[in-house]
PDB file of C-alpha atoms and ligand atoms in Angstrom:
ATOM      1  CA  MET V   1      29.305 133.928  16.486  1.00  0.00           C
ATOM      2  CA  LEU V   2      31.238 131.505  18.686  1.00  0.00           C
ATOM      3  CA  PHE V   3      28.824 129.603  21.285  1.00  0.00           C
ATOM      4  CA  GLU V   4      31.531 126.986  23.125  1.00  0.00           C
ATOM      5  CA  LEU V   5      32.059 127.817  26.134  1.00  0.00           C
ATOM      6  CA  THR V   6      36.285 128.316  27.096  1.00  0.00           C
ATOM      7  CA  ASP V   7      38.446 126.186  29.017  1.00  0.00           C
ATOM      8  CA  GLU V   8      38.546 128.528  31.797  1.00  0.00           C
ATOM      9  CA  GLN V   9      34.772 128.672  31.772  1.00  0.00           C
ATOM     10  CA  LYS V  10      34.047 124.816  31.872  1.00  0.00           C
ATOM     11  CA  MET V  11      36.598 124.245  34.400  1.00  0.00           C
ATOM     12  CA  ILE V  12      34.675 127.147  36.894  1.00  0.00           C
ATOM     13  CA  GLN V  13      31.280 125.259  35.866  1.00  0.00           C
ATOM     14  CA  ASP V  14      32.751 122.115  36.799  1.00  0.00           C
ATOM     15  CA  MET V  15      34.568 122.678  39.422  1.00  0.00           C
ATOM     16  CA  ALA V  16      31.488 124.620  41.347  1.00  0.00           C
ATOM     17  CA  ARG V  17      29.002 121.684  40.822  1.00  0.00           C
ATOM     18  CA  LYS V  18      31.262 119.034  41.423  1.00  0.00           C
ATOM     19  CA  PHE V  19      31.662 121.427  44.627  1.00  0.00           C
ATOM     20  CA  ALA V  20      27.912 121.692  45.079  1.00  0.00           C
ATOM     21  CA  GLU V  21      27.461 118.140  44.431  1.00  0.00           C
ATOM     22  CA  ARG V  22      29.180 116.903  47.853  1.00  0.00           C
ATOM     23  CA  GLU V  23      29.024 120.259  50.366  1.00  0.00           C
ATOM     24  CA  ILE V  24      26.020 122.185  49.397  1.00  0.00           C
ATOM     25  CA  LYS V  25      23.264 119.657  48.230  1.00  0.00           C
ATOM     26  CA  PRO V  26      23.244 117.088  50.994  1.00  0.00           C
ATOM     27  CA  VAL V  27      22.291 119.884  53.688  1.00  0.00           C
ATOM     28  CA  ALA V  28      20.641 122.121  52.040  1.00  0.00           C
ATOM     29  CA  ALA V  29      16.657 121.362  52.337  1.00  0.00           C
ATOM     30  CA  GLU V  30      18.817 121.324  56.605  1.00  0.00           C
ATOM     31  CA  LEU V  31      19.381 125.047  55.677  1.00  0.00           C
ATOM     32  CA  ASP V  32      16.156 126.272  54.485  1.00  0.00           C
ATOM     33  CA  ARG V  33      14.295 124.609  57.384  1.00  0.00           C
ATOM     34  CA  THR V  34      16.260 125.115  60.122  1.00  0.00           C
ATOM     35  CA  HIS V  35      17.386 129.387  58.861  1.00  0.00           C
ATOM     36  CA  ARG V  36      21.350 128.337  59.686  1.00  0.00           C
ATOM     37  CA  HIS V  37      23.192 130.947  57.630  1.00  0.00           C
ATOM     38  CA  PRO V  38      25.998 128.103  55.935  1.00  0.00           C
ATOM     39  CA  GLU V  39      29.397 129.693  57.146  1.00  0.00           C
ATOM     40  CA  GLU V  40      31.025 126.747  56.359  1.00  0.00           C
ATOM     41  CA  ILE V  41      29.574 126.972  52.909  1.00  0.00           C
ATOM     42  CA  VAL V  42      30.856 130.621  52.480  1.00  0.00           C
ATOM     43  CA  ARG V  43      33.693 130.535  53.539  1.00  0.00           C
ATOM     44  CA  GLN V  44      34.939 127.556  51.236  1.00  0.00           C
ATOM     45  CA  MET V  45      32.869 129.326  48.152  1.00  0.00           C
ATOM     46  CA  GLY V  46      35.244 132.269  48.864  1.00  0.00           C
ATOM     47  CA  GLU V  47      38.523 130.124  49.190  1.00  0.00           C
ATOM     48  CA  LEU V  48      37.338 128.745  45.575  1.00  0.00           C
ATOM     49  CA  GLY V  49      37.087 132.913  44.548  1.00  0.00           C
ATOM     50  CA  LEU V  50      32.990 132.126  44.056  1.00  0.00           C
ATOM     51  CA  MET V  51      32.746 135.492  45.790  1.00  0.00           C
ATOM     52  CA  GLY V  52      34.563 137.288  43.686  1.00  0.00           C
ATOM     53  CA  VAL V  53      34.810 136.549  40.284  1.00  0.00           C
ATOM     54  CA  THR V  54      35.051 138.936  38.228  1.00  0.00           C
ATOM     55  CA  ILE V  55      36.974 140.922  39.938  1.00  0.00           C
ATOM     56  CA  PRO V  56      40.537 141.425  39.594  1.00  0.00           C
ATOM     57  CA  GLU V  57      43.011 139.834  41.495  1.00  0.00           C
ATOM     58  CA  GLU V  58      45.037 142.462  42.958  1.00  0.00           C
ATOM     59  CA  TYR V  59      41.995 142.900  44.708  1.00  0.00           C
ATOM     60  CA  GLY V  60      41.300 140.043  45.547  1.00  0.00           C
ATOM     61  CA  GLY V  61      38.785 138.157  43.227  1.00  0.00           C
ATOM     62  CA  ALA V  62      39.164 135.478  40.678  1.00  0.00           C
ATOM     63  CA  GLY V  63      39.947 138.107  37.732  1.00  0.00           C
ATOM     64  CA  MET V  64      37.322 135.442  35.648  1.00  0.00           C
ATOM     65  CA  ASP V  65      34.411 136.757  32.645  1.00  0.00           C
ATOM     66  CA  TYR V  66      30.894 137.172  33.485  1.00  0.00           C
ATOM     67  CA  ILE V  67      29.826 133.877  31.639  1.00  0.00           C
ATOM     68  CA  SER V  68      32.394 132.289  34.325  1.00  0.00           C
ATOM     69  CA  TYR V  69      30.639 133.679  36.898  1.00  0.00           C
ATOM     70  CA  VAL V  70      27.060 133.111  35.809  1.00  0.00           C
ATOM     71  CA  LEU V  71      28.120 129.546  35.185  1.00  0.00           C
ATOM     72  CA  SER V  72      28.988 128.821  38.555  1.00  0.00           C
ATOM     73  CA  MET V  73      26.297 130.443  39.746  1.00  0.00           C
ATOM     74  CA  ILE V  74      23.831 127.889  38.263  1.00  0.00           C
ATOM     75  CA  GLU V  75      25.757 125.078  39.895  1.00  0.00           C
ATOM     76  CA  ILE V  76      25.354 126.990  43.548  1.00  0.00           C
ATOM     77  CA  SER V  77      22.119 127.787  43.252  1.00  0.00           C
ATOM     78  CA  LYS V  78      20.812 124.655  41.501  1.00  0.00           C
ATOM     79  CA  ALA V  79      21.931 122.805  44.946  1.00  0.00           C
ATOM     80  CA  CYS V  80      20.643 125.945  47.362  1.00  0.00           C
ATOM     81  CA  ALA V  81      19.071 128.808  46.369  1.00  0.00           C
ATOM     82  CA  SER V  82      20.236 130.708  49.560  1.00  0.00           C
ATOM     83  CA  CYS V  83      23.344 129.866  48.870  1.00  0.00           C
ATOM     84  CA  GLY V  84      23.199 131.222  45.272  1.00  0.00           C
ATOM     85  CA  VAL V  85      21.233 134.739  46.005  1.00  0.00           C
ATOM     86  CA  ILE V  86      24.475 134.883  49.467  1.00  0.00           C
ATOM     87  CA  MET V  87      26.849 134.715  46.111  1.00  0.00           C
ATOM     88  CA  SER V  88      25.101 137.137  43.708  1.00  0.00           C
ATOM     89  CA  VAL V  89      24.644 139.561  46.175  1.00  0.00           C
ATOM     90  CA  CYS V  90      28.555 139.702  47.459  1.00  0.00           C
ATOM     91  CA  ASN V  91      29.359 139.641  43.574  1.00  0.00           C
ATOM     92  CA  SER V  92      26.592 142.099  41.850  1.00  0.00           C
ATOM     93  CA  LEU V  93      25.356 144.047  44.410  1.00  0.00           C
ATOM     94  CA  TYR V  94      28.143 144.595  46.763  1.00  0.00           C
ATOM     95  CA  ASN V  95      31.419 144.063  44.146  1.00  0.00           C
ATOM     96  CA  PHE V  96      30.224 145.872  41.442  1.00  0.00           C
ATOM     97  CA  PRO V  97      29.608 149.314  42.103  1.00  0.00           C
ATOM     98  CA  VAL V  98      32.750 149.313  44.843  1.00  0.00           C
ATOM     99  CA  TYR V  99      34.415 148.185  42.245  1.00  0.00           C
ATOM    100  CA  LYS V 100      33.124 150.647  39.605  1.00  0.00           C
ATOM    101  CA  TYR V 101      32.741 153.347  41.421  1.00  0.00           C
ATOM    102  CA  GLY V 102      34.822 152.940  44.840  1.00  0.00           C
ATOM    103  CA  THR V 103      38.350 154.644  44.943  1.00  0.00           C
ATOM    104  CA  GLU V 104      41.813 152.595  45.259  1.00  0.00           C
ATOM    105  CA  GLU V 105      41.750 153.083  48.680  1.00  0.00           C
ATOM    106  CA  GLN V 106      38.087 152.019  49.212  1.00  0.00           C
ATOM    107  CA  LYS V 107      38.863 149.277  46.528  1.00  0.00           C
ATOM    108  CA  GLN V 108      41.815 148.108  48.974  1.00  0.00           C
ATOM    109  CA  LEU V 109      39.720 148.983  52.099  1.00  0.00           C
ATOM    110  CA  TYR V 110      35.882 147.432  51.033  1.00  0.00           C
ATOM    111  CA  LEU V 111      36.316 145.636  48.148  1.00  0.00           C
ATOM    112  CA  ARG V 112      39.210 143.089  48.147  1.00  0.00           C
ATOM    113  CA  PRO V 113      37.517 141.406  51.682  1.00  0.00           C
ATOM    114  CA  VAL V 114      34.551 140.378  50.619  1.00  0.00           C
ATOM    115  CA  ALA V 115      36.338 139.418  47.069  1.00  0.00           C
ATOM    116  CA  SER V 116      38.434 137.112  48.696  1.00  0.00           C
ATOM    117  CA  GLY V 117      36.053 135.467  50.228  1.00  0.00           C
ATOM    118  CA  GLU V 118      37.097 137.005  54.061  1.00  0.00           C
ATOM    119  CA  CYS V 119      33.589 138.862  54.706  1.00  0.00           C
ATOM    120  CA  LEU V 120      30.843 139.231  53.053  1.00  0.00           C
ATOM    121  CA  GLY V 121      29.127 141.938  51.115  1.00  0.00           C
ATOM    122  CA  CYS V 122      25.325 143.220  51.083  1.00  0.00           C
ATOM    123  CA  TYR V 123      23.003 145.800  49.626  1.00  0.00           C
ATOM    124  CA  GLY V 124      20.379 147.978  51.819  1.00  0.00           C
ATOM    125  CA  LEU V 125      18.805 149.698  48.923  1.00  0.00           C
ATOM    126  CA  THR V 126      14.962 148.542  50.112  1.00  0.00           C
ATOM    127  CA  GLU V 127      12.682 149.717  52.575  1.00  0.00           C
ATOM    128  CA  ALA V 128       9.361 149.341  53.681  1.00  0.00           C
ATOM    129  CA  GLY V 129       7.789 151.836  51.762  1.00  0.00           C
ATOM    130  CA  ALA V 130       9.985 151.879  49.117  1.00  0.00           C
ATOM    131  CA  GLY V 131      10.905 148.328  47.516  1.00  0.00           C
ATOM    132  CA  SER V 132      10.229 148.124  43.955  1.00  0.00           C
ATOM    133  CA  ASP V 133      10.364 151.821  43.928  1.00  0.00           C
ATOM    134  CA  PRO V 134      13.297 153.737  45.414  1.00  0.00           C
ATOM    135  CA  ALA V 135      13.322 156.648  44.644  1.00  0.00           C
ATOM    136  CA  LYS V 136      10.810 156.999  47.495  1.00  0.00           C
ATOM    137  CA  MET V 137      13.108 155.557  50.188  1.00  0.00           C
ATOM    138  CA  SER V 138      13.303 157.811  53.285  1.00  0.00           C
ATOM    139  CA  THR V 139      16.861 156.765  54.432  1.00  0.00           C
ATOM    140  CA  THR V 140      18.547 160.463  54.518  1.00  0.00           C
ATOM    141  CA  ALA V 141      22.179 161.009  54.843  1.00  0.00           C
ATOM    142  CA  VAL V 142      23.456 164.572  55.897  1.00  0.00           C
ATOM    143  CA  PRO V 143      26.875 165.518  56.616  1.00  0.00           C
ATOM    144  CA  ASP V 144      29.023 166.517  59.408  1.00  0.00           C
ATOM    145  CA  GLY V 145      32.219 167.598  59.379  1.00  0.00           C
ATOM    146  CA  ASN V 146      34.128 165.033  57.910  1.00  0.00           C
ATOM    147  CA  GLU V 147      31.421 162.320  58.548  1.00  0.00           C
ATOM    148  CA  TRP V 148      28.404 161.585  56.993  1.00  0.00           C
ATOM    149  CA  VAL V 149      25.252 160.473  59.514  1.00  0.00           C
ATOM    150  CA  ILE V 150      22.752 157.857  57.810  1.00  0.00           C
ATOM    151  CA  ASN V 151      19.403 157.549  59.376  1.00  0.00           C
ATOM    152  CA  GLY V 152      16.878 154.754  58.174  1.00  0.00           C
ATOM    153  CA  SER V 153      15.704 151.685  58.049  1.00  0.00           C
ATOM    154  CA  LYS V 154      16.000 149.476  55.185  1.00  0.00           C
ATOM    155  CA  LYS V 155      14.511 145.537  54.489  1.00  0.00           C
ATOM    156  CA  PHE V 156      15.047 142.360  52.655  1.00  0.00           C
ATOM    157  CA  ILE V 157      18.766 142.913  52.966  1.00  0.00           C
ATOM    158  CA  THR V 158      20.298 139.858  51.645  1.00  0.00           C
ATOM    159  CA  ASN V 159      23.820 138.708  54.338  1.00  0.00           C
ATOM    160  CA  GLY V 160      22.421 141.619  56.314  1.00  0.00           C
ATOM    161  CA  ASN V 161      22.791 139.896  59.811  1.00  0.00           C
ATOM    162  CA  VAL V 162      26.288 138.387  58.793  1.00  0.00           C
ATOM    163  CA  ALA V 163      28.179 140.930  56.486  1.00  0.00           C
ATOM    164  CA  ARG V 164      30.878 143.157  57.601  1.00  0.00           C
ATOM    165  CA  PHE V 165      30.601 145.795  55.079  1.00  0.00           C
ATOM    166  CA  CYS V 166      26.951 147.096  53.082  1.00  0.00           C
ATOM    167  CA  VAL V 167      26.700 149.513  50.337  1.00  0.00           C
ATOM    168  CA  VAL V 168      23.759 151.678  51.712  1.00  0.00           C
ATOM    169  CA  ALA V 169      21.496 153.698  49.381  1.00  0.00           C
ATOM    170  CA  ALA V 170      20.719 157.530  50.986  1.00  0.00           C
ATOM    171  CA  SER V 171      19.298 160.521  50.134  1.00  0.00           C
ATOM    172  CA  THR V 172      21.067 163.565  50.012  1.00  0.00           C
ATOM    173  CA  ASP V 173      19.006 165.647  48.268  1.00  0.00           C
ATOM    174  CA  LYS V 174      15.037 164.935  48.525  1.00  0.00           C
ATOM    175  CA  SER V 175      14.549 167.763  46.733  1.00  0.00           C
ATOM    176  CA  GLN V 176      16.097 166.423  43.468  1.00  0.00           C
ATOM    177  CA  GLY V 177      14.259 163.029  44.004  1.00  0.00           C
ATOM    178  CA  TYR V 178      16.037 159.792  42.541  1.00  0.00           C
ATOM    179  CA  LYS V 179      18.550 162.050  41.209  1.00  0.00           C
ATOM    180  CA  GLY V 180      19.128 163.308  44.829  1.00  0.00           C
ATOM    181  CA  ILE V 181      19.887 159.055  46.341  1.00  0.00           C
ATOM    182  CA  SER V 182      23.411 158.267  47.110  1.00  0.00           C
ATOM    183  CA  SER V 183      25.382 155.615  47.644  1.00  0.00           C
ATOM    184  CA  PHE V 184      27.969 154.762  51.214  1.00  0.00           C
ATOM    185  CA  ILE V 185      30.104 152.160  52.241  1.00  0.00           C
ATOM    186  CA  VAL V 186      29.136 151.147  55.564  1.00  0.00           C
ATOM    187  CA  ASP V 187      31.479 149.079  58.020  1.00  0.00           C
ATOM    188  CA  LEU V 188      28.807 147.188  59.831  1.00  0.00           C
ATOM    189  CA  HIS V 189      30.961 146.273  62.153  1.00  0.00           C
ATOM    190  CA  ASN V 190      32.401 149.920  63.647  1.00  0.00           C
ATOM    191  CA  THR V 191      29.233 151.944  63.259  1.00  0.00           C
ATOM    192  CA  PRO V 192      27.720 152.904  66.200  1.00  0.00           C
ATOM    193  CA  GLY V 193      23.809 153.083  65.658  1.00  0.00           C
ATOM    194  CA  PHE V 194      23.319 149.737  63.438  1.00  0.00           C
ATOM    195  CA  HIS V 195      21.470 146.899  64.503  1.00  0.00           C
ATOM    196  CA  VAL V 196      19.533 144.479  62.379  1.00  0.00           C
ATOM    197  CA  GLY V 197      15.890 144.198  62.995  1.00  0.00           C
ATOM    198  CA  THR V 198      13.191 140.874  62.668  1.00  0.00           C
ATOM    199  CA  VAL V 199      15.090 138.197  59.542  1.00  0.00           C
ATOM    200  CA  GLU V 200      11.447 137.810  57.971  1.00  0.00           C
ATOM    201  CA  GLU V 201       9.826 134.495  57.556  1.00  0.00           C
ATOM    202  CA  LYS V 202      10.123 133.432  53.810  1.00  0.00           C
ATOM    203  CA  LEU V 203       8.458 130.575  51.202  1.00  0.00           C
ATOM    204  CA  GLY V 204      12.296 129.860  50.738  1.00  0.00           C
ATOM    205  CA  ILE V 205      16.020 131.583  50.469  1.00  0.00           C
ATOM    206  CA  ASN V 206      16.286 131.083  54.436  1.00  0.00           C
ATOM    207  CA  ALA V 207      19.833 130.596  55.043  1.00  0.00           C
TER     208      ALA V 207
HETATM  209  C1  LIG L 301      14.722 136.702  47.995  1.00  0.00           C
HETATM  210  C2  LIG L 301      14.843 138.625  48.810  1.00  0.00           C
HETATM  211  C3  LIG L 301      16.401 138.772  48.521  1.00  0.00           C
HETATM  212  C4  LIG L 301      16.582 139.992  48.983  1.00  0.00           C
HETATM  213  N1  LIG L 301      17.769 141.094  48.658  1.00  0.00           N
HETATM  214  C5  LIG L 301      17.412 142.483  48.835  1.00  0.00           C
HETATM  215  C6  LIG L 301      18.758 142.804  49.252  1.00  0.00           C
HETATM  216  O1  LIG L 301      19.799 142.446  49.384  1.00  0.00           O
HETATM  217  N2  LIG L 301      18.913 144.489  48.876  1.00  0.00           N
HETATM  218  C7  LIG L 301      17.703 144.962  48.861  1.00  0.00           C
HETATM  219  O2  LIG L 301      17.658 146.453  48.687  1.00  0.00           O
HETATM  220  N3  LIG L 301      16.347 144.658  48.715  1.00  0.00           N
HETATM  221  C8  LIG L 301      16.706 143.356  48.661  1.00  0.00           C
HETATM  222  N4  LIG L 301      15.411 142.781  48.239  1.00  0.00           N
HETATM  223  C9  LIG L 301      13.998 143.216  48.373  1.00  0.00           C
HETATM  224  C10 LIG L 301      13.511 143.612  46.520  1.00  0.00           C
HETATM  225  O3  LIG L 301      14.358 143.800  45.903  1.00  0.00           O
HETATM  226  C11 LIG L 301      12.177 143.720  47.157  1.00  0.00           C
HETATM  227  O4  LIG L 301      11.192 143.110  47.655  1.00  0.00           O
HETATM  228  C12 LIG L 301      11.512 145.045  45.209  1.00  0.00           C
HETATM  229  O5  LIG L 301      12.111 145.465  45.022  1.00  0.00           O
HETATM  230  C13 LIG L 301      10.042 144.597  45.975  1.00  0.00           C
HETATM  231  O6  LIG L 301       9.736 145.638  46.569  1.00  0.00           O
HETATM  232  P1  LIG L 301       8.685 145.400  47.775  1.00  0.00           P
HETATM  233  O7  LIG L 301       8.945 143.576  48.328  1.00  0.00           O
HETATM  234  O8  LIG L 301       8.117 145.987  48.513  1.00  0.00           O
HETATM  235  O9  LIG L 301       7.528 145.314  46.871  1.00  0.00           O
HETATM  236  P2  LIG L 301       6.186 145.967  46.475  1.00  0.00           P
HETATM  237  O10 LIG L 301       7.197 147.394  45.422  1.00  0.00           O
HETATM  238  O11 LIG L 301       5.425 146.035  47.398  1.00  0.00           O
HETATM  239  O12 LIG L 301       5.830 145.376  45.241  1.00  0.00           O
HETATM  240  C14 LIG L 301       4.843 144.574  45.538  1.00  0.00           C
HETATM  241  C15 LIG L 301       3.601 144.720  44.007  1.00  0.00           C
HETATM  242  O13 LIG L 301       3.300 145.067  43.282  1.00  0.00           O
HETATM  243  C16 LIG L 301       3.954 145.334  42.422  1.00  0.00           C
HETATM  244  N5  LIG L 301       3.936 147.480  41.893  1.00  0.00           N
HETATM  245  C17 LIG L 301       5.034 147.503  42.847  1.00  0.00           C
HETATM  246  N6  LIG L 301       4.313 149.014  42.394  1.00  0.00           N
HETATM  247  C18 LIG L 301       3.718 148.855  41.025  1.00  0.00           C
HETATM  248  C19 LIG L 301       3.216 149.835  40.212  1.00  0.00           C
HETATM  249  N7  LIG L 301       3.863 151.348  39.977  1.00  0.00           N
HETATM  250  N8  LIG L 301       2.253 149.158  39.238  1.00  0.00           N
HETATM  251  C20 LIG L 301       2.233 148.272  39.405  1.00  0.00           C
HETATM  252  N9  LIG L 301       2.161 147.704  40.140  1.00  0.00           N
HETATM  253  C21 LIG L 301       3.729 147.888  41.577  1.00  0.00           C
HETATM  254  C22 LIG L 301       4.979 144.905  42.194  1.00  0.00           C
HETATM  255  O14 LIG L 301       5.759 144.292  41.096  1.00  0.00           O
HETATM  256  C23 LIG L 301       4.741 143.893  43.435  1.00  0.00           C
HETATM  257  O15 LIG L 301       4.145 142.147  42.472  1.00  0.00           O
HETATM  258  C24 LIG L 301      14.912 141.233  47.798  1.00  0.00           C
HETATM  259  C25 LIG L 301      14.155 140.761  48.534  1.00  0.00           C
HETATM  260  C26 LIG L 301      14.180 139.153  48.668  1.00  0.00           C
HETATM  261  C27 LIG L 301      12.706 138.536  48.530  1.00  0.00           C
END
């Protein structure tokens, strides 16, 4: 088995390392101290293809493999854990389910803008009473005509206060426990009733 990195993998690793050293590392401590979301850094990461590393180019991504994704995320995270988490949530928690399970229309509407770095995605699973055991979640989704009405509250949602779209987990059939949970793509800018609650104080990953 060959463990050598390919030229493409070395290239993205090198690109991410140089970008992180130059643009992120010098401001990382300040970002964490002030809890400021690094909008300008996130925009540049999007332009470099880091918000949709494994997503095919036809959906706005960089069309690279998972080794490339991990190599680039290590470099970003070495400079700033917050930037690494912002990146991993977009790539893994938001892009992946939309790419894997979304319809063609959903991919064009909701994956392309996040994978291309135009806006951020997030993933809403955790609740105050259902962290390690998400099957206990109390958020529900009930059909209402052509729409679904989602009621509930999520916590610790990375990018939750800055993202445009969210993949939200909600129970559609309580009697089925974890098997009755579905995921919904929610446009946070166009959903009546959505609001951001308290941004928690943590020991790190504050930006
Ligand atoms: C920086 C950060 C980013 C996050 N981003 C997201 C996000 O983007 N989206 C999202 O949905 N969630 C997110 N989370 C939430 C994260 O997934 C939850 O914190 C995690 O699932 C644990 O849930 P909890 O905090 O409620 O802890 P709890 O479930 O209350 O667990 C507390 C402790 O008890 C232990 N424990 C729990 N149950 C048992 C058991 N049955 N037996 C033995 N030990 C047990 C756990 O291992 C843990 O040590 C984030 C959290 C952090 C800290």
